[in-house]
Amino acid sequence: MPAPIRPLLLGCVLLAPALAGDASQATHAVAKQRLRPVISLSGILAARPLAEVRFAPEAYPENQLPVILEVPEAGTLVRKGDVILRLDPTRIEDMLKEAATAARTAEEEARIANEEFNAQIISGDAALAAAEAESRMAESKLATFREVEAPLRKREKALASLGQSHDVEDQQEELRQLEAMYQASELAHDTKEIVLERARRNLERKRTAGDLAKAREGIQAERDLPQEEARLIAEAAQKREGLKAAGISRKAQMDRKRLEAEKAERQREAARQRLDRLERDRRRMTVTAPEDGVVTHLPARTAMGGDDLGTSRLSPGDRIQPFTPLLSLLPLSPTVAVVRRATGREAARLAAGLQASVTLPAHPDLVLKASVSRIGVLPLGKDALFEIVFDLAGAGAQLKPGMEARIQLDLPIPGAEVIGLPLNAVRKEGERSLCTIVGSDGVHQSRELTLGDSDGEFVEVRKGLQVGERVLLGQGGKS
């Protein structure tokens, strides 16, 4: 595939001397069409290092510097699954035991707190139900007193007072009859007086009892019944307040127990998460190679101000600072194709994810798929050229870093139609692009063109041609 013809801003149209053309030569009628531009770039294959290896703990304290037990020397070839870093787990295993104990304790405390919360629900409901029953009973006693008890007592006192009044009347009548009877009787005087005196005394007792009954009736109406009603009213009010207090107390106790249960649950979860984090940290202390590659040591210093580990190399016994990059693994096969000389116009027309095909002069029959992964933001050096990185798919072991690569990208179809000309109708003279116009009379004229994008078959003509003109083929380019 030929390199794309870049747009050239050229001068005025040049007319070659009129020539009579060979009528048998092929020509092309100029027309507008849609082009799918192709960009061709040159680059080299490279191996992108895998992620840096570091001990990045979640719970292991940063001030506890772990000791390296095992690490391969720089440049060591390792296979997938080989250990490339092993740290001393003694301290973290002690922490794991403590964390496991704390997790079990927190689990038990959470269980107890939940049981206490459930028990509080039951006891709180029972206390509230008892308070509701007592309040209903007090209200019922007050209503019964007002509707039944007080009227009955008033009636009893009234009946008792009426009975005493009747007794007095009966006793008065009895005394009157005795006095009338004894006036006509021939009984001894002393006997008459004894009987009459006894009747008078009974009458006096009846009168006194009647007065007392009336007094009690008044006391009951004015003091006893109001006091009893006031006592029952107070008792009912007290039970109502007790019911409110029981409701408030129930809610407060349940809220407190719920908060205690939630706190215990959070502590249980925190203890479990800490145990999980420590277990992950324990696993992080042994790092294996994710694929075949070559180990490289990265420059780093220990937190204790030790030697530059990038110079002295990592070795067993070194104490390392958590989160410090230590190693990297360089893949044996190339994983990217790097273009370091893309023009600004080419870079501007690319986007991450754009698909491309890669061919290699060293393996002409091999075509690799690739995609744009990174486009340089700033140009490299004074030539204003940009670096573009393509991720390779399916690179085999036969490929090596440093091999030459040729990358071709088909750009998305533009929205507007342009004047297109076959590449074999264009010839190059230095920096100039020209074509031969065939007039209606068969006369040939040479004309200079300003070219744009190419799709490998046709090239865009931005200046120099009009739709309907005929152009001589076989001048150059792709035939």
Short mmCIF file of C-alpha atoms in Angstrom, two decimals:
data_model
loop_
_atom_site.label_atom_id
_atom_site.label_comp_id
_atom_site.label_asym_id
_atom_site.label_seq_id
_atom_site.Cartn_x
_atom_site.Cartn_y
_atom_site.Cartn_z
CA MET A 1 0.00 0.00 0.00
CA PRO A 2 1.66 3.31 -0.98
CA ALA A 3 2.09 6.08 1.53
CA PRO A 4 -0.75 8.62 1.47
CA ILE A 5 -0.28 11.71 -0.61
CA ARG A 6 -0.33 14.69 1.74
CA PRO A 7 -2.09 17.88 0.68
CA LEU A 8 0.16 20.36 -1.09
CA LEU A 9 -0.71 23.99 -1.52
CA LEU A 10 0.72 24.73 -4.93
CA GLY A 11 0.79 27.69 -7.20
CA CYS A 12 -1.19 28.50 -10.25
CA VAL A 13 -2.15 26.04 -12.95
CA LEU A 14 0.57 25.32 -15.47
CA LEU A 15 -0.35 24.57 -19.04
CA ALA A 16 1.90 22.20 -20.95
CA PRO A 17 2.24 22.67 -24.68
CA ALA A 18 -0.75 21.28 -26.47
CA LEU A 19 -0.11 17.80 -27.58
CA ALA A 20 -2.16 15.51 -29.70
CA GLY A 21 -2.97 12.47 -27.63
CA ASP A 22 -3.20 8.87 -28.54
CA ALA A 23 -6.89 8.12 -28.77
CA SER A 24 -6.26 4.60 -27.49
CA GLN A 25 -5.01 5.82 -24.08
CA ALA A 26 -7.39 5.28 -21.12
CA THR A 27 -8.96 8.30 -19.49
CA HIS A 28 -11.03 9.00 -16.37
CA ALA A 29 -14.05 11.29 -16.12
CA VAL A 30 -13.70 13.52 -13.08
CA ALA A 31 -16.61 13.14 -10.61
CA LYS A 32 -17.39 13.62 -6.96
CA GLN A 33 -17.33 10.60 -4.65
CA ARG A 34 -16.93 9.53 -1.04
CA LEU A 35 -13.44 8.51 0.02
CA ARG A 36 -12.40 6.43 2.96
CA PRO A 37 -8.99 7.91 3.75
CA VAL A 38 -6.12 5.62 4.70
CA ILE A 39 -3.21 6.62 6.93
CA SER A 40 -0.01 4.60 6.72
CA LEU A 41 2.60 4.93 9.47
CA SER A 42 5.92 3.34 10.30
CA GLY A 43 6.98 2.27 13.77
CA ILE A 44 8.71 -0.40 15.83
CA LEU A 45 7.50 -3.19 18.07
CA ALA A 46 8.04 -2.73 21.80
CA ALA A 47 7.25 -4.51 25.04
CA ARG A 48 5.23 -2.50 27.52
CA PRO A 49 6.24 -3.39 31.10
CA LEU A 50 3.54 -4.92 33.23
CA ALA A 51 2.26 -3.09 36.29
CA GLU A 52 4.85 -2.28 38.90
CA VAL A 53 5.13 -4.70 41.81
CA ARG A 54 4.80 -3.13 45.22
CA PHE A 55 3.50 -4.12 48.63
CA ALA A 56 0.36 -2.00 48.96
CA PRO A 57 -1.31 -3.12 52.22
CA GLU A 58 -4.83 -2.29 53.31
CA ALA A 59 -4.43 -2.89 57.06
CA TYR A 60 -0.77 -3.67 57.64
CA PRO A 61 0.77 -0.63 59.42
CA GLU A 62 3.03 1.48 57.23
CA ASN A 63 5.55 1.97 60.05
CA GLN A 64 6.11 -1.80 60.18
CA LEU A 65 8.69 -2.39 57.43
CA PRO A 66 8.40 -5.95 56.08
CA VAL A 67 11.56 -7.91 55.31
CA ILE A 68 12.23 -9.49 51.91
CA LEU A 69 12.61 -13.27 52.14
CA GLU A 70 12.84 -14.04 48.42
CA VAL A 71 13.37 -11.96 45.27
CA PRO A 72 14.98 -12.92 41.92
CA GLU A 73 17.93 -10.95 40.66
CA ALA A 74 17.37 -8.28 38.03
CA GLY A 75 17.36 -9.79 34.54
CA THR A 76 16.10 -13.18 35.73
CA LEU A 77 13.82 -14.96 33.27
CA VAL A 78 10.72 -16.16 35.12
CA ARG A 79 7.76 -18.20 34.01
CA LYS A 80 4.11 -17.60 34.72
CA GLY A 81 3.39 -18.53 38.36
CA ASP A 82 7.00 -18.21 39.57
CA VAL A 83 7.48 -16.28 42.82
CA ILE A 84 9.02 -12.88 42.10
CA LEU A 85 8.64 -11.42 45.63
CA ARG A 86 8.10 -13.00 49.05
CA LEU A 87 7.98 -10.98 52.29
CA ASP A 88 8.37 -12.19 55.88
CA PRO A 89 4.82 -12.89 57.18
CA THR A 90 5.71 -13.25 60.90
CA ARG A 91 4.31 -9.89 62.03
CA ILE A 92 1.16 -10.07 59.94
CA GLU A 93 0.41 -13.61 61.11
CA ASP A 94 0.45 -12.35 64.72
CA MET A 95 -1.88 -9.55 63.65
CA LEU A 96 -4.14 -12.09 61.95
CA LYS A 97 -4.47 -14.09 65.17
CA GLU A 98 -5.37 -10.95 67.12
CA ALA A 99 -7.82 -9.87 64.43
CA ALA A 100 -9.45 -13.32 64.35
CA THR A 101 -9.94 -13.20 68.14
CA ALA A 102 -11.35 -9.68 67.93
CA ALA A 103 -13.70 -10.77 65.13
CA ARG A 104 -15.01 -13.71 67.19
CA THR A 105 -15.51 -11.44 70.22
CA ALA A 106 -17.30 -8.84 68.14
CA GLU A 107 -19.46 -11.56 66.61
CA GLU A 108 -20.53 -12.76 70.08
CA GLU A 109 -21.15 -9.24 71.33
CA ALA A 110 -23.29 -8.52 68.29
CA ARG A 111 -25.29 -11.70 68.92
CA ILE A 112 -25.88 -10.75 72.58
CA ALA A 113 -26.82 -7.19 71.66
CA ASN A 114 -29.35 -8.46 69.11
CA GLU A 115 -30.83 -10.88 71.65
CA GLU A 116 -31.12 -8.08 74.21
CA PHE A 117 -32.80 -5.90 71.61
CA ASN A 118 -35.33 -8.63 70.82
CA ALA A 119 -35.92 -9.21 74.55
CA GLN A 120 -36.46 -5.49 75.03
CA ILE A 121 -39.10 -5.54 72.32
CA ILE A 122 -40.97 -8.30 74.18
CA SER A 123 -40.63 -6.76 77.66
CA GLY A 124 -41.43 -3.28 76.37
CA ASP A 125 -44.56 -4.54 74.64
CA ALA A 126 -45.62 -6.37 77.82
CA ALA A 127 -45.07 -3.31 80.03
CA LEU A 128 -46.98 -1.14 77.59
CA ALA A 129 -49.85 -3.64 77.47
CA ALA A 130 -49.98 -3.73 81.30
CA ALA A 131 -50.04 0.06 81.48
CA GLU A 132 -52.81 0.15 78.87
CA ALA A 133 -54.83 -2.38 80.92
CA GLU A 134 -54.36 -0.41 84.16
CA SER A 135 -55.37 2.81 82.42
CA ARG A 136 -58.50 1.18 81.00
CA MET A 137 -59.36 -0.26 84.42
CA ALA A 138 -58.98 3.13 86.12
CA GLU A 139 -61.16 4.79 83.50
CA SER A 140 -63.71 1.99 83.93
CA LYS A 141 -63.74 2.38 87.74
CA LEU A 142 -64.28 6.13 87.37
CA ALA A 143 -67.13 5.62 84.91
CA THR A 144 -68.70 2.94 87.13
CA PHE A 145 -68.50 5.19 90.15
CA ARG A 146 -70.14 8.08 88.33
CA GLU A 147 -72.81 6.04 86.61
CA VAL A 148 -73.58 3.35 89.21
CA GLU A 149 -71.79 3.52 92.56
CA ALA A 150 -72.39 7.15 93.48
CA PRO A 151 -76.14 7.09 92.61
CA LEU A 152 -76.54 3.82 94.56
CA ARG A 153 -74.83 5.22 97.63
CA LYS A 154 -76.91 8.37 97.50
CA ARG A 155 -80.03 6.28 97.20
CA GLU A 156 -78.99 4.06 100.11
CA LYS A 157 -78.38 7.07 102.35
CA ALA A 158 -81.67 8.61 101.30
CA LEU A 159 -83.50 5.36 102.05
CA ALA A 160 -81.76 5.04 105.39
CA SER A 161 -82.69 8.63 106.30
CA LEU A 162 -86.26 8.00 105.16
CA GLY A 163 -86.39 4.81 107.23
CA GLN A 164 -85.20 6.67 110.31
CA SER A 165 -87.86 9.33 109.70
CA HIS A 166 -90.51 6.61 109.45
CA ASP A 167 -89.19 4.98 112.62
CA VAL A 168 -89.56 8.29 114.47
CA GLU A 169 -93.09 8.67 113.19
CA ASP A 170 -93.95 5.12 114.16
CA GLN A 171 -92.43 5.58 117.61
CA GLN A 172 -94.37 8.85 118.09
CA GLU A 173 -97.59 7.08 117.13
CA GLU A 174 -96.80 4.22 119.46
CA LEU A 175 -96.17 6.61 122.39
CA ARG A 176 -99.39 8.49 121.67
CA GLN A 177 -101.38 5.28 121.63
CA LEU A 178 -99.73 4.07 124.85
CA GLU A 179 -100.51 7.34 126.59
CA ALA A 180 -104.13 7.13 125.45
CA MET A 181 -104.42 3.53 126.45
CA TYR A 182 -102.86 3.98 129.86
CA GLN A 183 -105.15 6.86 130.74
CA ALA A 184 -108.11 4.46 130.69
CA SER A 185 -106.18 1.58 132.16
CA GLU A 186 -106.31 0.63 135.79
CA LEU A 187 -102.69 -0.45 135.91
CA ALA A 188 -100.60 0.83 138.72
CA HIS A 189 -99.19 4.27 138.22
CA ASP A 190 -95.62 3.10 138.48
CA THR A 191 -96.10 0.48 135.80
CA LYS A 192 -97.62 2.97 133.41
CA GLU A 193 -94.74 5.36 133.91
CA ILE A 194 -92.17 2.66 133.26
CA VAL A 195 -93.78 1.67 129.97
CA LEU A 196 -94.28 5.24 128.83
CA GLU A 197 -90.74 6.26 129.82
CA ARG A 198 -89.37 3.38 127.82
CA ALA A 199 -91.41 4.49 124.78
CA ARG A 200 -90.21 8.09 125.19
CA ARG A 201 -86.60 6.94 125.31
CA ASN A 202 -87.08 4.85 122.12
CA LEU A 203 -88.60 7.86 120.42
CA GLU A 204 -85.62 9.98 121.39
CA ARG A 205 -83.25 7.33 120.07
CA LYS A 206 -85.16 7.21 116.82
CA ARG A 207 -85.02 10.97 116.49
CA THR A 208 -81.29 10.97 117.22
CA ALA A 209 -80.73 8.13 114.70
CA GLY A 210 -82.74 10.04 112.10
CA ASP A 211 -80.67 13.16 112.69
CA LEU A 212 -77.51 11.11 112.35
CA ALA A 213 -78.80 9.51 109.15
CA LYS A 214 -79.55 12.92 107.67
CA ALA A 215 -76.12 14.16 108.78
CA ARG A 216 -74.43 11.13 107.16
CA GLU A 217 -76.47 11.71 103.98
CA GLY A 218 -75.25 15.29 103.87
CA ILE A 219 -71.63 14.29 104.60
CA GLN A 220 -71.82 11.66 101.87
CA ALA A 221 -73.20 14.11 99.34
CA GLU A 222 -70.94 17.01 100.28
CA ARG A 223 -67.67 15.20 101.16
CA ASP A 224 -67.43 11.44 100.72
CA LEU A 225 -68.72 11.05 97.19
CA PRO A 226 -66.83 14.09 95.78
CA GLN A 227 -63.65 12.88 97.49
CA GLU A 228 -64.11 9.38 96.12
CA GLU A 229 -64.73 10.76 92.62
CA ALA A 230 -61.66 13.01 92.92
CA ARG A 231 -59.57 10.02 94.01
CA LEU A 232 -60.76 7.96 91.04
CA ILE A 233 -60.17 10.88 88.68
CA ALA A 234 -56.64 11.23 90.01
CA GLU A 235 -56.06 7.50 89.73
CA ALA A 236 -57.30 7.49 86.11
CA ALA A 237 -55.09 10.49 85.28
CA GLN A 238 -52.14 8.78 86.94
CA LYS A 239 -52.74 5.63 84.90
CA ARG A 240 -52.98 7.68 81.71
CA GLU A 241 -49.67 9.38 82.50
CA GLY A 242 -48.27 5.98 83.37
CA LEU A 243 -49.38 4.73 79.96
CA LYS A 244 -47.67 7.68 78.25
CA ALA A 245 -44.55 7.10 80.34
CA ALA A 246 -44.62 3.41 79.47
CA GLY A 247 -44.80 4.27 75.75
CA ILE A 248 -41.95 6.77 76.02
CA SER A 249 -39.89 4.37 78.14
CA ARG A 250 -40.55 1.53 75.70
CA LYS A 251 -39.38 3.64 72.75
CA ALA A 252 -36.34 4.95 74.64
CA GLN A 253 -35.33 1.47 75.80
CA MET A 254 -35.84 0.02 72.33
CA ASP A 255 -33.88 2.89 70.74
CA ARG A 256 -31.05 2.38 73.20
CA LYS A 257 -30.96 -1.36 72.64
CA ARG A 258 -31.22 -0.87 68.87
CA LEU A 259 -28.31 1.59 68.93
CA GLU A 260 -26.31 -0.84 71.03
CA ALA A 261 -27.14 -3.64 68.58
CA GLU A 262 -26.24 -1.46 65.57
CA LYS A 263 -23.00 -0.38 67.23
CA ALA A 264 -22.15 -4.00 67.98
CA GLU A 265 -23.00 -4.90 64.36
CA ARG A 266 -20.74 -2.13 63.04
CA GLN A 267 -17.96 -3.29 65.32
CA ARG A 268 -18.52 -6.86 64.13
CA GLU A 269 -18.40 -5.74 60.50
CA ALA A 270 -15.31 -3.59 61.13
CA ALA A 271 -13.58 -6.50 62.84
CA ARG A 272 -14.50 -8.84 59.99
CA GLN A 273 -13.35 -6.33 57.35
CA ARG A 274 -10.07 -5.79 59.19
CA LEU A 275 -9.55 -9.55 59.27
CA ASP A 276 -10.35 -9.74 55.53
CA ARG A 277 -7.94 -6.88 54.77
CA LEU A 278 -5.17 -8.52 56.78
CA GLU A 279 -5.78 -11.81 55.00
CA ARG A 280 -5.49 -10.02 51.64
CA ASP A 281 -2.32 -8.29 52.89
CA ARG A 282 -0.96 -11.70 53.86
CA ARG A 283 -1.58 -12.96 50.33
CA ARG A 284 0.02 -9.81 48.89
CA MET A 285 3.27 -10.72 50.65
CA THR A 286 3.81 -13.39 47.99
CA VAL A 287 3.76 -12.14 44.39
CA THR A 288 3.88 -14.48 41.39
CA ALA A 289 4.56 -13.66 37.75
CA PRO A 290 1.31 -13.17 35.77
CA GLU A 291 3.12 -14.34 32.61
CA ASP A 292 6.57 -15.19 31.31
CA GLY A 293 8.99 -12.29 31.39
CA VAL A 294 12.23 -10.74 32.63
CA VAL A 295 12.42 -9.23 36.13
CA THR A 296 13.60 -5.65 36.44
CA HIS A 297 14.34 -3.84 39.71
CA LEU A 298 12.98 -0.31 40.09
CA PRO A 299 14.88 2.52 41.84
CA ALA A 300 13.58 2.94 45.40
CA ARG A 301 14.83 3.73 48.87
CA THR A 302 13.91 2.09 52.14
CA ALA A 303 12.05 4.19 54.69
CA MET A 304 15.06 3.91 57.01
CA GLY A 305 17.23 5.88 54.60
CA GLY A 306 19.03 2.83 53.28
CA ASP A 307 20.87 2.37 50.04
CA ASP A 308 19.32 3.23 46.71
CA LEU A 309 17.72 -0.09 45.91
CA GLY A 310 17.73 0.75 42.22
CA THR A 311 21.52 0.73 42.34
CA SER A 312 22.32 -1.95 44.92
CA ARG A 313 19.49 -4.25 43.78
CA LEU A 314 16.88 -5.82 46.01
CA SER A 315 18.04 -8.77 48.02
CA PRO A 316 16.73 -10.97 50.86
CA GLY A 317 16.93 -9.22 54.22
CA ASP A 318 16.13 -5.75 52.87
CA ARG A 319 13.34 -3.88 54.64
CA ILE A 320 11.00 -2.22 52.19
CA GLN A 321 8.64 0.70 52.55
CA PRO A 322 5.01 -0.20 51.80
CA PHE A 323 3.64 1.29 48.56
CA THR A 324 7.15 1.78 47.15
CA PRO A 325 7.56 0.38 43.58
CA LEU A 326 10.00 -2.52 43.75
CA LEU A 327 9.87 -4.66 40.61
CA SER A 328 8.48 -4.81 37.12
CA LEU A 329 8.15 -7.64 34.64
CA LEU A 330 9.09 -7.12 31.00
CA PRO A 331 7.12 -9.45 28.67
CA LEU A 332 9.11 -11.62 26.31
CA SER A 333 6.85 -10.83 23.35
CA PRO A 334 6.12 -7.30 22.13
CA THR A 335 2.74 -5.94 23.19
CA VAL A 336 2.69 -2.56 21.45
CA ALA A 337 3.72 -0.88 18.21
CA VAL A 338 5.15 2.59 18.74
CA VAL A 339 5.13 5.30 16.05
CA ARG A 340 7.42 8.19 16.98
CA ARG A 341 7.20 10.27 13.80
CA ALA A 342 3.50 11.01 13.20
CA THR A 343 2.70 14.47 11.92
CA GLY A 344 0.37 16.76 13.80
CA ARG A 345 -2.27 16.35 11.09
CA GLU A 346 -2.06 12.56 11.32
CA ALA A 347 -2.22 12.60 15.10
CA ALA A 348 -5.19 14.97 15.08
CA ARG A 349 -7.19 12.57 12.89
CA LEU A 350 -6.73 9.56 15.18
CA ALA A 351 -8.63 8.63 18.31
CA ALA A 352 -8.17 6.04 21.05
CA GLY A 353 -9.71 2.71 20.08
CA LEU A 354 -9.39 3.22 16.32
CA GLN A 355 -8.63 -0.14 14.66
CA ALA A 356 -5.53 -0.70 12.54
CA SER A 357 -3.64 -3.50 10.77
CA VAL A 358 0.09 -4.09 11.29
CA THR A 359 2.48 -5.78 8.85
CA LEU A 360 6.14 -6.62 9.41
CA PRO A 361 8.91 -6.65 6.80
CA ALA A 362 10.52 -9.48 8.78
CA HIS A 363 7.33 -11.57 8.47
CA PRO A 364 5.59 -10.46 5.25
CA ASP A 365 2.79 -13.02 5.53
CA LEU A 366 1.81 -11.99 9.07
CA VAL A 367 -0.91 -9.38 9.60
CA LEU A 368 -1.69 -8.29 13.17
CA LYS A 369 -4.71 -6.46 14.46
CA ALA A 370 -4.08 -3.39 16.59
CA SER A 371 -5.89 -0.44 18.12
CA VAL A 372 -4.81 3.05 19.10
CA SER A 373 -4.18 3.11 22.87
CA ARG A 374 -2.38 6.43 23.35
CA ILE A 375 -1.75 9.57 21.33
CA GLY A 376 0.96 11.92 22.50
CA VAL A 377 -0.30 15.24 23.79
CA LEU A 378 2.89 17.20 23.14
CA PRO A 379 5.16 16.93 20.09
CA LEU A 380 8.55 15.26 20.37
CA GLY A 381 11.44 17.62 19.81
CA LYS A 382 11.68 20.52 17.38
CA ASP A 383 10.25 18.57 14.41
CA ALA A 384 6.72 18.75 15.86
CA LEU A 385 6.22 14.99 15.46
CA PHE A 386 4.01 12.98 17.80
CA GLU A 387 4.25 9.54 19.39
CA ILE A 388 1.34 7.14 18.88
CA VAL A 389 1.10 3.77 20.65
CA PHE A 390 -0.93 0.84 19.27
CA ASP A 391 -1.91 -2.19 21.34
CA LEU A 392 -1.18 -5.42 19.48
CA ALA A 393 -3.45 -8.47 19.48
CA GLY A 394 -2.09 -11.98 19.01
CA ALA A 395 1.64 -11.20 18.86
CA GLY A 396 3.47 -14.51 18.81
CA ALA A 397 6.81 -15.61 20.21
CA GLN A 398 8.47 -15.11 16.80
CA LEU A 399 8.11 -11.36 17.19
CA LYS A 400 10.79 -9.43 19.03
CA PRO A 401 10.95 -5.89 20.42
CA GLY A 402 12.64 -3.53 17.97
CA MET A 403 11.21 -5.07 14.79
CA GLU A 404 10.03 -2.61 12.14
CA ALA A 405 6.26 -2.35 11.79
CA ARG A 406 3.99 -0.75 9.22
CA ILE A 407 0.60 0.38 10.45
CA GLN A 408 -2.39 1.19 8.27
CA LEU A 409 -5.63 2.78 9.47
CA ASP A 410 -8.88 3.22 7.56
CA LEU A 411 -10.43 6.45 8.79
CA PRO A 412 -14.21 6.80 9.14
CA ILE A 413 -16.05 7.86 5.99
CA PRO A 414 -16.36 11.67 5.86
CA GLY A 415 -19.75 13.30 5.49
CA ALA A 416 -19.18 15.28 2.23
CA GLU A 417 -18.38 14.09 -1.28
CA VAL A 418 -15.12 15.28 -2.82
CA ILE A 419 -13.50 15.24 -6.26
CA GLY A 420 -11.57 11.98 -6.46
CA LEU A 421 -8.88 11.01 -8.93
CA PRO A 422 -7.29 7.57 -9.42
CA LEU A 423 -3.75 7.50 -8.07
CA ASN A 424 -2.43 6.28 -11.46
CA ALA A 425 -3.65 9.54 -13.00
CA VAL A 426 -1.24 11.57 -10.83
CA ARG A 427 2.48 11.95 -11.48
CA LYS A 428 5.07 13.52 -9.20
CA GLU A 429 7.71 16.01 -10.25
CA GLY A 430 9.65 16.84 -7.12
CA GLU A 431 7.16 18.29 -4.65
CA ARG A 432 4.61 18.98 -7.38
CA SER A 433 1.58 16.79 -8.20
CA LEU A 434 0.36 16.92 -11.80
CA CYS A 435 -2.11 15.26 -14.13
CA THR A 436 -2.81 15.38 -17.89
CA ILE A 437 -6.15 16.82 -19.00
CA VAL A 438 -7.62 15.46 -22.24
CA GLY A 439 -9.65 18.14 -24.00
CA SER A 440 -12.75 17.53 -26.08
CA ASP A 441 -10.57 18.00 -29.15
CA GLY A 442 -8.10 15.36 -27.92
CA VAL A 443 -5.45 17.91 -26.98
CA HIS A 444 -3.48 17.08 -23.80
CA GLN A 445 -2.66 19.71 -21.19
CA SER A 446 -0.54 19.27 -18.04
CA ARG A 447 -2.16 20.71 -14.90
CA GLU A 448 -0.85 21.12 -11.36
CA LEU A 449 -3.05 19.81 -8.50
CA THR A 450 -3.56 20.39 -4.80
CA LEU A 451 -4.22 16.99 -3.26
CA GLY A 452 -5.90 15.86 -0.03
CA ASP A 453 -6.60 12.44 1.49
CA SER A 454 -6.20 9.11 -0.24
CA ASP A 455 -7.90 5.76 0.30
CA GLY A 456 -5.17 3.83 -1.51
CA GLU A 457 -7.06 3.82 -4.83
CA PHE A 458 -8.25 7.39 -5.21
CA VAL A 459 -6.94 10.70 -3.94
CA GLU A 460 -8.90 13.85 -3.09
CA VAL A 461 -8.28 16.81 -5.44
CA ARG A 462 -8.80 20.03 -3.56
CA LYS A 463 -7.75 22.35 -6.37
CA GLY A 464 -7.00 21.97 -10.09
CA LEU A 465 -9.91 19.91 -11.50
CA GLN A 466 -13.56 20.41 -12.33
CA VAL A 467 -16.28 17.77 -12.42
CA GLY A 468 -16.72 16.40 -15.95
CA GLU A 469 -13.14 16.92 -17.13
CA ARG A 470 -11.29 13.89 -18.44
CA VAL A 471 -7.89 12.93 -17.13
CA LEU A 472 -5.32 10.65 -18.72
CA LEU A 473 -4.60 7.45 -16.75
CA GLY A 474 -1.28 5.63 -16.46
CA GLN A 475 0.72 8.68 -15.37
CA GLY A 476 2.09 7.27 -12.11
CA GLY A 477 1.03 6.19 -8.64
CA LYS A 478 -0.86 2.92 -8.37
CA SER A 479 -1.54 1.26 -11.73
#
